[in-house]
PDB file of C-alpha atoms in Angstrom:
ATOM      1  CA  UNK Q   1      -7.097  18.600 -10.205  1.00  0.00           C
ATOM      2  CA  UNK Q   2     -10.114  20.414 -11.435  1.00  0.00           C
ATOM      3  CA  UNK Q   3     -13.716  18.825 -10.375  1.00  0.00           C
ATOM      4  CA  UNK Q   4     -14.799  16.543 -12.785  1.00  0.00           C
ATOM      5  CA  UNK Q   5     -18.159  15.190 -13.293  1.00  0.00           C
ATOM      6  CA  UNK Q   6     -18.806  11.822 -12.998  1.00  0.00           C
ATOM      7  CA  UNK Q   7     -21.299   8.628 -12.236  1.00  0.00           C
ATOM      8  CA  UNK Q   8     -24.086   8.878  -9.638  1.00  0.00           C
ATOM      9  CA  UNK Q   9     -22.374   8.590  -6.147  1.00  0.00           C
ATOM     10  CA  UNK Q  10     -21.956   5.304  -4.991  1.00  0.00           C
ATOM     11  CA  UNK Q  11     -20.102   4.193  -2.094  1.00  0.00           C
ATOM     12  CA  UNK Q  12     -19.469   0.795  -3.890  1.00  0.00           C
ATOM     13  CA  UNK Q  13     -17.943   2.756  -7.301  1.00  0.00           C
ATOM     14  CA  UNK Q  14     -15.630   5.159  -5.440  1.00  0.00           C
ATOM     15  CA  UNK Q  15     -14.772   2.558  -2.833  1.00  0.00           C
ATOM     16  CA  UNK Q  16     -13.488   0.564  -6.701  1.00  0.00           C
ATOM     17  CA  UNK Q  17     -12.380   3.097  -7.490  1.00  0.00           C
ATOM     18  CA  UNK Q  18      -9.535   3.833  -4.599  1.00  0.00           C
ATOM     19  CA  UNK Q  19      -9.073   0.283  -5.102  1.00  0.00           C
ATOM     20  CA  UNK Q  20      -7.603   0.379  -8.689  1.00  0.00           C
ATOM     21  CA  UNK Q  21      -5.199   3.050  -7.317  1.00  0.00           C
ATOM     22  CA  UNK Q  22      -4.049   1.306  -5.513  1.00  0.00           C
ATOM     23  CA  UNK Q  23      -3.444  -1.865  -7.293  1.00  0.00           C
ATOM     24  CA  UNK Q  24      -1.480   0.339  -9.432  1.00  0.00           C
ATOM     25  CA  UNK Q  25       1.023   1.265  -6.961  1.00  0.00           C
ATOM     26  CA  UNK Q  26       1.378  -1.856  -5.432  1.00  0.00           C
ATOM     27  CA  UNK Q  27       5.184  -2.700  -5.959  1.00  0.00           C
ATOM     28  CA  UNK Q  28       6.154   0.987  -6.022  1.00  0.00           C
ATOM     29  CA  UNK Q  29       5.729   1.915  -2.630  1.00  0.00           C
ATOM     30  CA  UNK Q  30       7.531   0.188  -0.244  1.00  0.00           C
ATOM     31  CA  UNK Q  31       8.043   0.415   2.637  1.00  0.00           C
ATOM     32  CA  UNK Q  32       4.668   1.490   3.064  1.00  0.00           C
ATOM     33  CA  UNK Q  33       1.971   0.406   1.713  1.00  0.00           C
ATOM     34  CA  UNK Q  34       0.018   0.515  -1.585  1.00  0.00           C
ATOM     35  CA  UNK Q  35      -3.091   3.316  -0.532  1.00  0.00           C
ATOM     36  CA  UNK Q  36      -5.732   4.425  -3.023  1.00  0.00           C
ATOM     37  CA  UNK Q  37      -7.703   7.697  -1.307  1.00  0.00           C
ATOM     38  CA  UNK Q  38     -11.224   9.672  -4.354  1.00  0.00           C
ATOM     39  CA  UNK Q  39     -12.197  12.594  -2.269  1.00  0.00           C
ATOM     40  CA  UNK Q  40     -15.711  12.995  -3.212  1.00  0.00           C
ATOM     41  CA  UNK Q  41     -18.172  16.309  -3.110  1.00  0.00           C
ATOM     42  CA  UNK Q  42     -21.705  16.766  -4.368  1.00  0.00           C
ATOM     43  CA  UNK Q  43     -21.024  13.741  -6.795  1.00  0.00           C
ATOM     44  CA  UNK Q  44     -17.453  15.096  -8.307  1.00  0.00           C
ATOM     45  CA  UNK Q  45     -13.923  14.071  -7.903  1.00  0.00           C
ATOM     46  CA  UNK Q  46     -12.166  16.657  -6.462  1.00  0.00           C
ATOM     47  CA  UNK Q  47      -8.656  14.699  -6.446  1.00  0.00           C
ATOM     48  CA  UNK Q  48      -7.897  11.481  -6.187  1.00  0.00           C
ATOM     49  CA  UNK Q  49      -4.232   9.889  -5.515  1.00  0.00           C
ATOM     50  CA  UNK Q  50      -1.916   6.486  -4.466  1.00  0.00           C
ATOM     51  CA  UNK Q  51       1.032   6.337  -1.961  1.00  0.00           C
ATOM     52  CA  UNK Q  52       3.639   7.712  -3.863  1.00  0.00           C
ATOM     53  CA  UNK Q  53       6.569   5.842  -5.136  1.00  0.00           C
ATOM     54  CA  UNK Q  54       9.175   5.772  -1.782  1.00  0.00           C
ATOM     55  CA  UNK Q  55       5.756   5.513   0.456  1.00  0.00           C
ATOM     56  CA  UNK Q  56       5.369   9.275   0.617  1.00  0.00           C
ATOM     57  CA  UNK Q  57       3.349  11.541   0.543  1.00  0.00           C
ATOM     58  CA  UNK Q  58       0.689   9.161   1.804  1.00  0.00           C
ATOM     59  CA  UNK Q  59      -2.216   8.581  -0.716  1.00  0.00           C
ATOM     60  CA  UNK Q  60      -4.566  10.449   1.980  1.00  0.00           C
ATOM     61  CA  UNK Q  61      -2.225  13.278   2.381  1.00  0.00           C
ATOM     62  CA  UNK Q  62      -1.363  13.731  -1.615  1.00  0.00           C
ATOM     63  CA  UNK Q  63      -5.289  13.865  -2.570  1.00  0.00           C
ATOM     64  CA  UNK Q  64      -6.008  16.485   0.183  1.00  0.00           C
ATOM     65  CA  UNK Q  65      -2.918  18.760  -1.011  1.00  0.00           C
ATOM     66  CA  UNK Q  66      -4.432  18.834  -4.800  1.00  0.00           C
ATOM     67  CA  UNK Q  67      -7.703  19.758  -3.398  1.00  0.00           C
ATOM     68  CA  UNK Q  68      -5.622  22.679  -1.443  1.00  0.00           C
ATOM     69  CA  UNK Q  69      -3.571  23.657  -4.667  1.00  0.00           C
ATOM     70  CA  UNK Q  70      -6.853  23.885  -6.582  1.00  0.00           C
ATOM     71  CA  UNK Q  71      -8.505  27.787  -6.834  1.00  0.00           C
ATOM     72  CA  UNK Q  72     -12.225  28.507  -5.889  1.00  0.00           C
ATOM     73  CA  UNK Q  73     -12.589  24.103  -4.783  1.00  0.00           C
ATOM     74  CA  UNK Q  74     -12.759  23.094  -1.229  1.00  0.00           C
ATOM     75  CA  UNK Q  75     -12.896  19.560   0.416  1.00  0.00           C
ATOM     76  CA  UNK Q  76     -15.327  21.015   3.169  1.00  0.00           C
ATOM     77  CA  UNK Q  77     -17.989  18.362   3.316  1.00  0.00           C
ATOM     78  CA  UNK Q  78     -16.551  15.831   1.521  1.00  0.00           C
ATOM     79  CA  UNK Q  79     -16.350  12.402   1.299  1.00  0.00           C
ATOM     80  CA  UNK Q  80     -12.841  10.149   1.520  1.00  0.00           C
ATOM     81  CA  UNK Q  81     -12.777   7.106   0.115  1.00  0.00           C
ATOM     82  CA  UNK Q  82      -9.647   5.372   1.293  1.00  0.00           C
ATOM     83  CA  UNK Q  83      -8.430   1.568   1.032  1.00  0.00           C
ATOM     84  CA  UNK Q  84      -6.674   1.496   4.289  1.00  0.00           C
ATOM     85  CA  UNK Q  85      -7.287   3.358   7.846  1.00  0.00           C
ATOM     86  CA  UNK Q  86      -5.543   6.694   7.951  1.00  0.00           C
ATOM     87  CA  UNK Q  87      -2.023   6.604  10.209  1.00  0.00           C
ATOM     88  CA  UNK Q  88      -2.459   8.952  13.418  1.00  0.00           C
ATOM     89  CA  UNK Q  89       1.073   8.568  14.199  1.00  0.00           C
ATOM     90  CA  UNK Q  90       4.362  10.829  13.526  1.00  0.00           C
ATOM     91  CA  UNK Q  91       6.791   8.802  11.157  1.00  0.00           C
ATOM     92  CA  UNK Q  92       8.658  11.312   8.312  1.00  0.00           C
ATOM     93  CA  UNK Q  93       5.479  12.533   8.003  1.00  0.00           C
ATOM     94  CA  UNK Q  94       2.727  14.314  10.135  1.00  0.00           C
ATOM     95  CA  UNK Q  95      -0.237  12.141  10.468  1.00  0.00           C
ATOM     96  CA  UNK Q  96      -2.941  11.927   7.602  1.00  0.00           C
ATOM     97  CA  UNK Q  97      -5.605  11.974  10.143  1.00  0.00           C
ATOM     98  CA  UNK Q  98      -5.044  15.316  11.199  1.00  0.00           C
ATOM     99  CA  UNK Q  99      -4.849  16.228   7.164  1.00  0.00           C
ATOM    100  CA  UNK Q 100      -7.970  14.664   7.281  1.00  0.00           C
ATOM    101  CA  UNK Q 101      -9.426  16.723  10.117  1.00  0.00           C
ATOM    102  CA  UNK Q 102      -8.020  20.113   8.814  1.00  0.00           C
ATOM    103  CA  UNK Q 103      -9.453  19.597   5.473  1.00  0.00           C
ATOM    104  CA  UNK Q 104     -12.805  19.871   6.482  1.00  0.00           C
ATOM    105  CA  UNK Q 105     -14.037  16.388   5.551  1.00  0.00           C
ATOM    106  CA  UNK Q 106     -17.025  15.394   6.882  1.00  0.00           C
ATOM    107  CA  UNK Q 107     -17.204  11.706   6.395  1.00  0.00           C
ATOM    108  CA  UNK Q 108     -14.514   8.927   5.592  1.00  0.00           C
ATOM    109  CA  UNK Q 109     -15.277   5.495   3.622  1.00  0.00           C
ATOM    110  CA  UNK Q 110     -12.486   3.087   4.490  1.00  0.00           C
ATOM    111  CA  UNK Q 111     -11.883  -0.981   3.160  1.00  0.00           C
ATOM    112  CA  UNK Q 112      -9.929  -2.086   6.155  1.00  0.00           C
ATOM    113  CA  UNK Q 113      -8.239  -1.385   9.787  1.00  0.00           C
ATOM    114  CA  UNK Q 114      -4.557  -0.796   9.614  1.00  0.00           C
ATOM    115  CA  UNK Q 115      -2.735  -3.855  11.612  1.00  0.00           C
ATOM    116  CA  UNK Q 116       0.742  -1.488  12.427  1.00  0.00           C
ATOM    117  CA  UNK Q 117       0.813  -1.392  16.262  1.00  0.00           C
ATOM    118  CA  UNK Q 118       1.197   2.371  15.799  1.00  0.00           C
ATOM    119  CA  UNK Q 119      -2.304   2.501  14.213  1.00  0.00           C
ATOM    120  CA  UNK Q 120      -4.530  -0.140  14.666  1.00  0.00           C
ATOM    121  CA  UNK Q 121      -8.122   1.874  15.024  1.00  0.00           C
ATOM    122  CA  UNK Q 122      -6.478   4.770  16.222  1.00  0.00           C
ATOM    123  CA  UNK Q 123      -6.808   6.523  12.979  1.00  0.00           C
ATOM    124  CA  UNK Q 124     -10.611   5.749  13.261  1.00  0.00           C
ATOM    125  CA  UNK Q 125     -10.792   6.823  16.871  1.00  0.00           C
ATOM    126  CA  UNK Q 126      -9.339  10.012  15.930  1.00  0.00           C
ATOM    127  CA  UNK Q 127     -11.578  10.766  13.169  1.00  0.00           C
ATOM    128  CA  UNK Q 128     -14.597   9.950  15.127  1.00  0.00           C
ATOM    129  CA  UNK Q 129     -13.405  11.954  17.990  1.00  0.00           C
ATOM    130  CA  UNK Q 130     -13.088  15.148  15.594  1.00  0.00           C
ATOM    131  CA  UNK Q 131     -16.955  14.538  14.245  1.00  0.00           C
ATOM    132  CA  UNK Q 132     -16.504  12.781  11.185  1.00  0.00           C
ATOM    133  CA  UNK Q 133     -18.739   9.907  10.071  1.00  0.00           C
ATOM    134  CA  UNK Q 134     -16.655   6.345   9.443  1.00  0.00           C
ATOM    135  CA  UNK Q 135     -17.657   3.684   7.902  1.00  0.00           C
ATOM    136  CA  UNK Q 136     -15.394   0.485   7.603  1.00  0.00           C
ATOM    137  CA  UNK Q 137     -15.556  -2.551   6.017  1.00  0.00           C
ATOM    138  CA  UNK Q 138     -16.429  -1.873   2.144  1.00  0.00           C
ATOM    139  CA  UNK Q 139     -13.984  -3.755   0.462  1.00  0.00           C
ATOM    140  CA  UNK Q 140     -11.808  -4.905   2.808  1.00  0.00           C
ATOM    141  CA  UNK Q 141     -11.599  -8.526   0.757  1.00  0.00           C
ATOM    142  CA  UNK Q 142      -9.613  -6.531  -1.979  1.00  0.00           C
ATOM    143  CA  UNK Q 143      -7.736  -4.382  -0.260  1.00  0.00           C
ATOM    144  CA  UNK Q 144      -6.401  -7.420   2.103  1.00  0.00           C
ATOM    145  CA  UNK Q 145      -5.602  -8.666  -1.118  1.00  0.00           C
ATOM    146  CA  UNK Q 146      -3.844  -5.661  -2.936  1.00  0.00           C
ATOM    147  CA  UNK Q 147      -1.735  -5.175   0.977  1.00  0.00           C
ATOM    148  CA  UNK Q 148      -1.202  -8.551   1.519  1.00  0.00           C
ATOM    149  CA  UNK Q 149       2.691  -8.614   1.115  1.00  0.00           C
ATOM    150  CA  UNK Q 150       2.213  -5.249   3.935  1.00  0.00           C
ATOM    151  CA  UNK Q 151       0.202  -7.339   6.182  1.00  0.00           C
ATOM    152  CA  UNK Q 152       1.925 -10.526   6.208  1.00  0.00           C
ATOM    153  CA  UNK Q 153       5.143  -7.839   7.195  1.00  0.00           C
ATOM    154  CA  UNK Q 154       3.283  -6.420   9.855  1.00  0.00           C
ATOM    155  CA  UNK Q 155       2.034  -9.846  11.520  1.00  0.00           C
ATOM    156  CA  UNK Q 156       4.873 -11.812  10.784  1.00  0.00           C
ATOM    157  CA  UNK Q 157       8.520  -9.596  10.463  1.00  0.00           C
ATOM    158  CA  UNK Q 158       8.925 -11.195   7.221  1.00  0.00           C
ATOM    159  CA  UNK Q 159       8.015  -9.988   3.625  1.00  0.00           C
ATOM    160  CA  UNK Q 160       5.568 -12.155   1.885  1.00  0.00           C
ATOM    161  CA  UNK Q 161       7.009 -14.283  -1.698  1.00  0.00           C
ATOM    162  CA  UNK Q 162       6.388 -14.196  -4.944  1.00  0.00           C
ATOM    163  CA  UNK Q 163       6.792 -17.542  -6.831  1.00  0.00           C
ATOM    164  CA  UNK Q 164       7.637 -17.655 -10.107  1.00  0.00           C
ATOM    165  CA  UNK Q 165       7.015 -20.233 -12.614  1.00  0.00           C
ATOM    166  CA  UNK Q 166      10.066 -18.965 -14.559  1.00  0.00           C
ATOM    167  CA  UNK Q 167      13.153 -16.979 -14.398  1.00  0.00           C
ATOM    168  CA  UNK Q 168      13.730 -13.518 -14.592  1.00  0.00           C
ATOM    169  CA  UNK Q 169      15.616 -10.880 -14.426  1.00  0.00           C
ATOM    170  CA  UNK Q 170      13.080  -8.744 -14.383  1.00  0.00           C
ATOM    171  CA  UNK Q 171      10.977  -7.546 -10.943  1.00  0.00           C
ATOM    172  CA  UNK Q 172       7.483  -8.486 -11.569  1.00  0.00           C
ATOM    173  CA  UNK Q 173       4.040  -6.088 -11.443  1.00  0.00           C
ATOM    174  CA  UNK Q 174       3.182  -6.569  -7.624  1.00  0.00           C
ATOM    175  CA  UNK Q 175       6.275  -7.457  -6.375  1.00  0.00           C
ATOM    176  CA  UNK Q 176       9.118  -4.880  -4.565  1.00  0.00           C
ATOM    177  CA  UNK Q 177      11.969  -6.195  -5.471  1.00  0.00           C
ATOM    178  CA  UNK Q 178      13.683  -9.997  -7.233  1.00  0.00           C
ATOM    179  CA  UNK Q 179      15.371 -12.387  -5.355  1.00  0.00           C
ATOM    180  CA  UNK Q 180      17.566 -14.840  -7.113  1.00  0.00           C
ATOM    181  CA  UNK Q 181      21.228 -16.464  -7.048  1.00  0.00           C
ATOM    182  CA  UNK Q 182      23.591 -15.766  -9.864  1.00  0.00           C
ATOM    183  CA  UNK Q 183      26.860 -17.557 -10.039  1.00  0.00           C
ATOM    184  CA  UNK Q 184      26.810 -18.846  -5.873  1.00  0.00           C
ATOM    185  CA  UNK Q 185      25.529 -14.869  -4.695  1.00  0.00           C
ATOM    186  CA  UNK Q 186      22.167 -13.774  -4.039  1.00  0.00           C
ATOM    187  CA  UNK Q 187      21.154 -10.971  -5.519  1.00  0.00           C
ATOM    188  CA  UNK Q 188      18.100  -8.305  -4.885  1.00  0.00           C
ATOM    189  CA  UNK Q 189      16.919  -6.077  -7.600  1.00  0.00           C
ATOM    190  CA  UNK Q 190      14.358  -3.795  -5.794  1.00  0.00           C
ATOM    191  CA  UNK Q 191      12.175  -0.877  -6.927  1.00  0.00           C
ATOM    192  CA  UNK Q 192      13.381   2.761  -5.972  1.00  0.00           C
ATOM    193  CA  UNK Q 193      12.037   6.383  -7.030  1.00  0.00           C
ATOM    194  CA  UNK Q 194      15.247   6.424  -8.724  1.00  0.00           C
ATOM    195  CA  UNK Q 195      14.594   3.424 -10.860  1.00  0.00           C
ATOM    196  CA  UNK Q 196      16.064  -0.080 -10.019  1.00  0.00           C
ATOM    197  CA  UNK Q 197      18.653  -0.768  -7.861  1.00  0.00           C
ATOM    198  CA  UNK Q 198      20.821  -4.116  -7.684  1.00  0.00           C
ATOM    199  CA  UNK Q 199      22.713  -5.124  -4.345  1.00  0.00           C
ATOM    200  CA  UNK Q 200      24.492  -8.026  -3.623  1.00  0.00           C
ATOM    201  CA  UNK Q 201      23.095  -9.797   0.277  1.00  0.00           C
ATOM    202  CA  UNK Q 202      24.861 -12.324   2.119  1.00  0.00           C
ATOM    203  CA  UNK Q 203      23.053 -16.200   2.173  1.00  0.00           C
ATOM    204  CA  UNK Q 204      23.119 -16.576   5.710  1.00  0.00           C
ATOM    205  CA  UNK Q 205      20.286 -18.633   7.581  1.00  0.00           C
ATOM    206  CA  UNK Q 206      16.737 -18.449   5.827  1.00  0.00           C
ATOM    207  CA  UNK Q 207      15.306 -16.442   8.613  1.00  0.00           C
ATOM    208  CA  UNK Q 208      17.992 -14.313   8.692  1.00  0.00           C
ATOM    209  CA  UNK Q 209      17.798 -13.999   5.144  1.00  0.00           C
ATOM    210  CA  UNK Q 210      14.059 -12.670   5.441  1.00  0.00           C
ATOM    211  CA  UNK Q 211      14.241 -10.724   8.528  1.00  0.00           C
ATOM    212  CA  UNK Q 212      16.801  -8.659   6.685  1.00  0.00           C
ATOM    213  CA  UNK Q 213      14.688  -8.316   3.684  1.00  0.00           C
ATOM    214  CA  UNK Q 214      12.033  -6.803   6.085  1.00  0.00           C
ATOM    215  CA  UNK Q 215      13.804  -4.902   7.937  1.00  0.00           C
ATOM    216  CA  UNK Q 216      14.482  -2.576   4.512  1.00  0.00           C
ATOM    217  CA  UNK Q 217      10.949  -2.371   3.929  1.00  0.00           C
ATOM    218  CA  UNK Q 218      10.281  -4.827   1.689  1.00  0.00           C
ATOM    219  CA  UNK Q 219       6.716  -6.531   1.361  1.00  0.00           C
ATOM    220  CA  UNK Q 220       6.680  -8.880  -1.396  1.00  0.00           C
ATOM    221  CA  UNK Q 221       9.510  -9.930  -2.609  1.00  0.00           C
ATOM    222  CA  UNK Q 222       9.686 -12.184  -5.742  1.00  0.00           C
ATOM    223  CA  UNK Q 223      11.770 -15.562  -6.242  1.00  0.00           C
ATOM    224  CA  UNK Q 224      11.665 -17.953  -9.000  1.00  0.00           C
ATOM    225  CA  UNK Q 225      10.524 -21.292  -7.847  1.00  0.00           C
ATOM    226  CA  UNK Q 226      13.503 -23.027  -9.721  1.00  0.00           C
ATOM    227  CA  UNK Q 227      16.326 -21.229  -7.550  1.00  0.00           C
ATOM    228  CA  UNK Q 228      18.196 -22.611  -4.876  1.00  0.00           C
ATOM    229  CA  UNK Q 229      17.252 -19.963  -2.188  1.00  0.00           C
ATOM    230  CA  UNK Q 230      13.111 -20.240  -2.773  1.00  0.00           C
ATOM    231  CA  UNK Q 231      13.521 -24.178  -1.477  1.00  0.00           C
ATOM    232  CA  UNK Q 232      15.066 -22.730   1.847  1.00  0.00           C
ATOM    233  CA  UNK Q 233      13.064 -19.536   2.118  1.00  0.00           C
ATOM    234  CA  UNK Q 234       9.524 -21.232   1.275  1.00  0.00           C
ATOM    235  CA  UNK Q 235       9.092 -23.036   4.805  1.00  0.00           C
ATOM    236  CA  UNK Q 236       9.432 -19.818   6.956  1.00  0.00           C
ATOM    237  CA  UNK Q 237       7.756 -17.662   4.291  1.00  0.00           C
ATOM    238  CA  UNK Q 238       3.849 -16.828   2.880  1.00  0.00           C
ATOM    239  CA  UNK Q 239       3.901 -18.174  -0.913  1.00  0.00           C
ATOM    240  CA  UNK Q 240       1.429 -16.791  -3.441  1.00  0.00           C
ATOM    241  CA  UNK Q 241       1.895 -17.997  -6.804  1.00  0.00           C
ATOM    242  CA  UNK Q 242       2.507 -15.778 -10.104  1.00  0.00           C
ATOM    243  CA  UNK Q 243      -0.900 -15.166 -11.527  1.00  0.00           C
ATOM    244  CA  UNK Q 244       0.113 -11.437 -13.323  1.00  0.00           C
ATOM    245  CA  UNK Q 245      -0.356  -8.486 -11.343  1.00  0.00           C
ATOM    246  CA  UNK Q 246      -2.711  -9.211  -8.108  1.00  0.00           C
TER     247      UNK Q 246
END
């Protein structure tokens, strides 16, 4: 992506920014979570990115590469503007802190801590450890909000639901994947690069039920609060209620 002039830098406006991204991916990219990243220089956007549909490349990671890809434009001295703490850990994936590091960015903006056990301020201690300036905290009320269904996985082994007023067959904006009983079956419609996939899961035991759905990656998962299974499921689960896209 080509620099781009925009407003007067503002932590605040870039911080919104990375936010919007990733309210946009939010349902797209499980089974990690929805990431906005706006690399910043001298008041320009160098590149800007989300967590890409599957959960990679990371949205740290894809942002960085564009700035690499891009002739004569460098993200030495930059600012990153990220919505949750950079992962220091392998997974499929090399770590986005040491993208981060190699890059040449000298100061990272970031909403909120990562919870995972294989993060968890280790990302930040990494950074800080290689010279770069963090700052945490800007925020972190939104992007709780936009991760919540990742969170609630995290703390709890269990994907968070997404009651519906109504029935559909039709995964909502926010949500990974749809939940819901058709003739005695359950079946989940989820979200995949490849476009939506349908598979049929056994009823088993309620906890069962939702330990399963998290151990596949899912986050949120949607349910319509008329169906058999979302009476059973709502005790052990976190509700929200369908207000649109969150």
């Amino acid at each position: 992506m080509a620099m781009c002039r925009t407003q007067p830098n503002s932590d605040r406006a870039w911080m919104q920014r990375a936010l919007a991204l990733a309210k946009a991916a939010r349902g797209h990219v499980w089974p990690n979570p929805p990431v906005g990243c706006v690399l910043i220089k001298d008041g320009a956007v160098l590149a800007e990115a989300a967590t890409h549909p599957g959960g990679r490349p990371h949205a740290e990671r894809a942002a960085i590469e564009m700035v690499a890809a891009t002739s004569g434009v460098s993200a030495d001295g930059a600012t990153l503007y990220v919505t949750l703490e950079p992962c220091c850990h392998w997974g499929k994936s090399p770590p986005c802190t040491d993208a981060i590091i190699a890059s040449g960015v000298r100061r990272v903006v970031c909403a909120i801590h990562d919870p995972d056990p294989r993060v968890n301020g280790g990302g930040f201690e990494r950074l800080r450890n290689a010279g770069i300036e963090v700052s945490v905290g800007l925020g972190a009320a939104q992007a709780s909000q936009v991760m919540s269904g990742f969170f609630h996985r995290v703390r709890t082994g269990r994907p968070q639901l997404l009651v519906l007023d109504h029935e559909t067959q039709a995964i909502p904006d926010g949500a990974d994947a749809l939940l819901s009983t058709i003739n005695g079956s359950l079946s989940l419609r989820s979200r995949t690069p490849q476009g939506v996939k349908t598979t049929s899961i056994p009823i088993g035991t309620a906890s069962g039920l939702l330990a399963g759905l998290a151990d596949i990656g899912l986050t949120t998962v949607a349910v319509s609060a008329h169906d058999p299974v979302t009476k059973a499921l709502r005790p052990l689960a976190n509700t929200r209620a369908d207000r649109g896209a969150a």
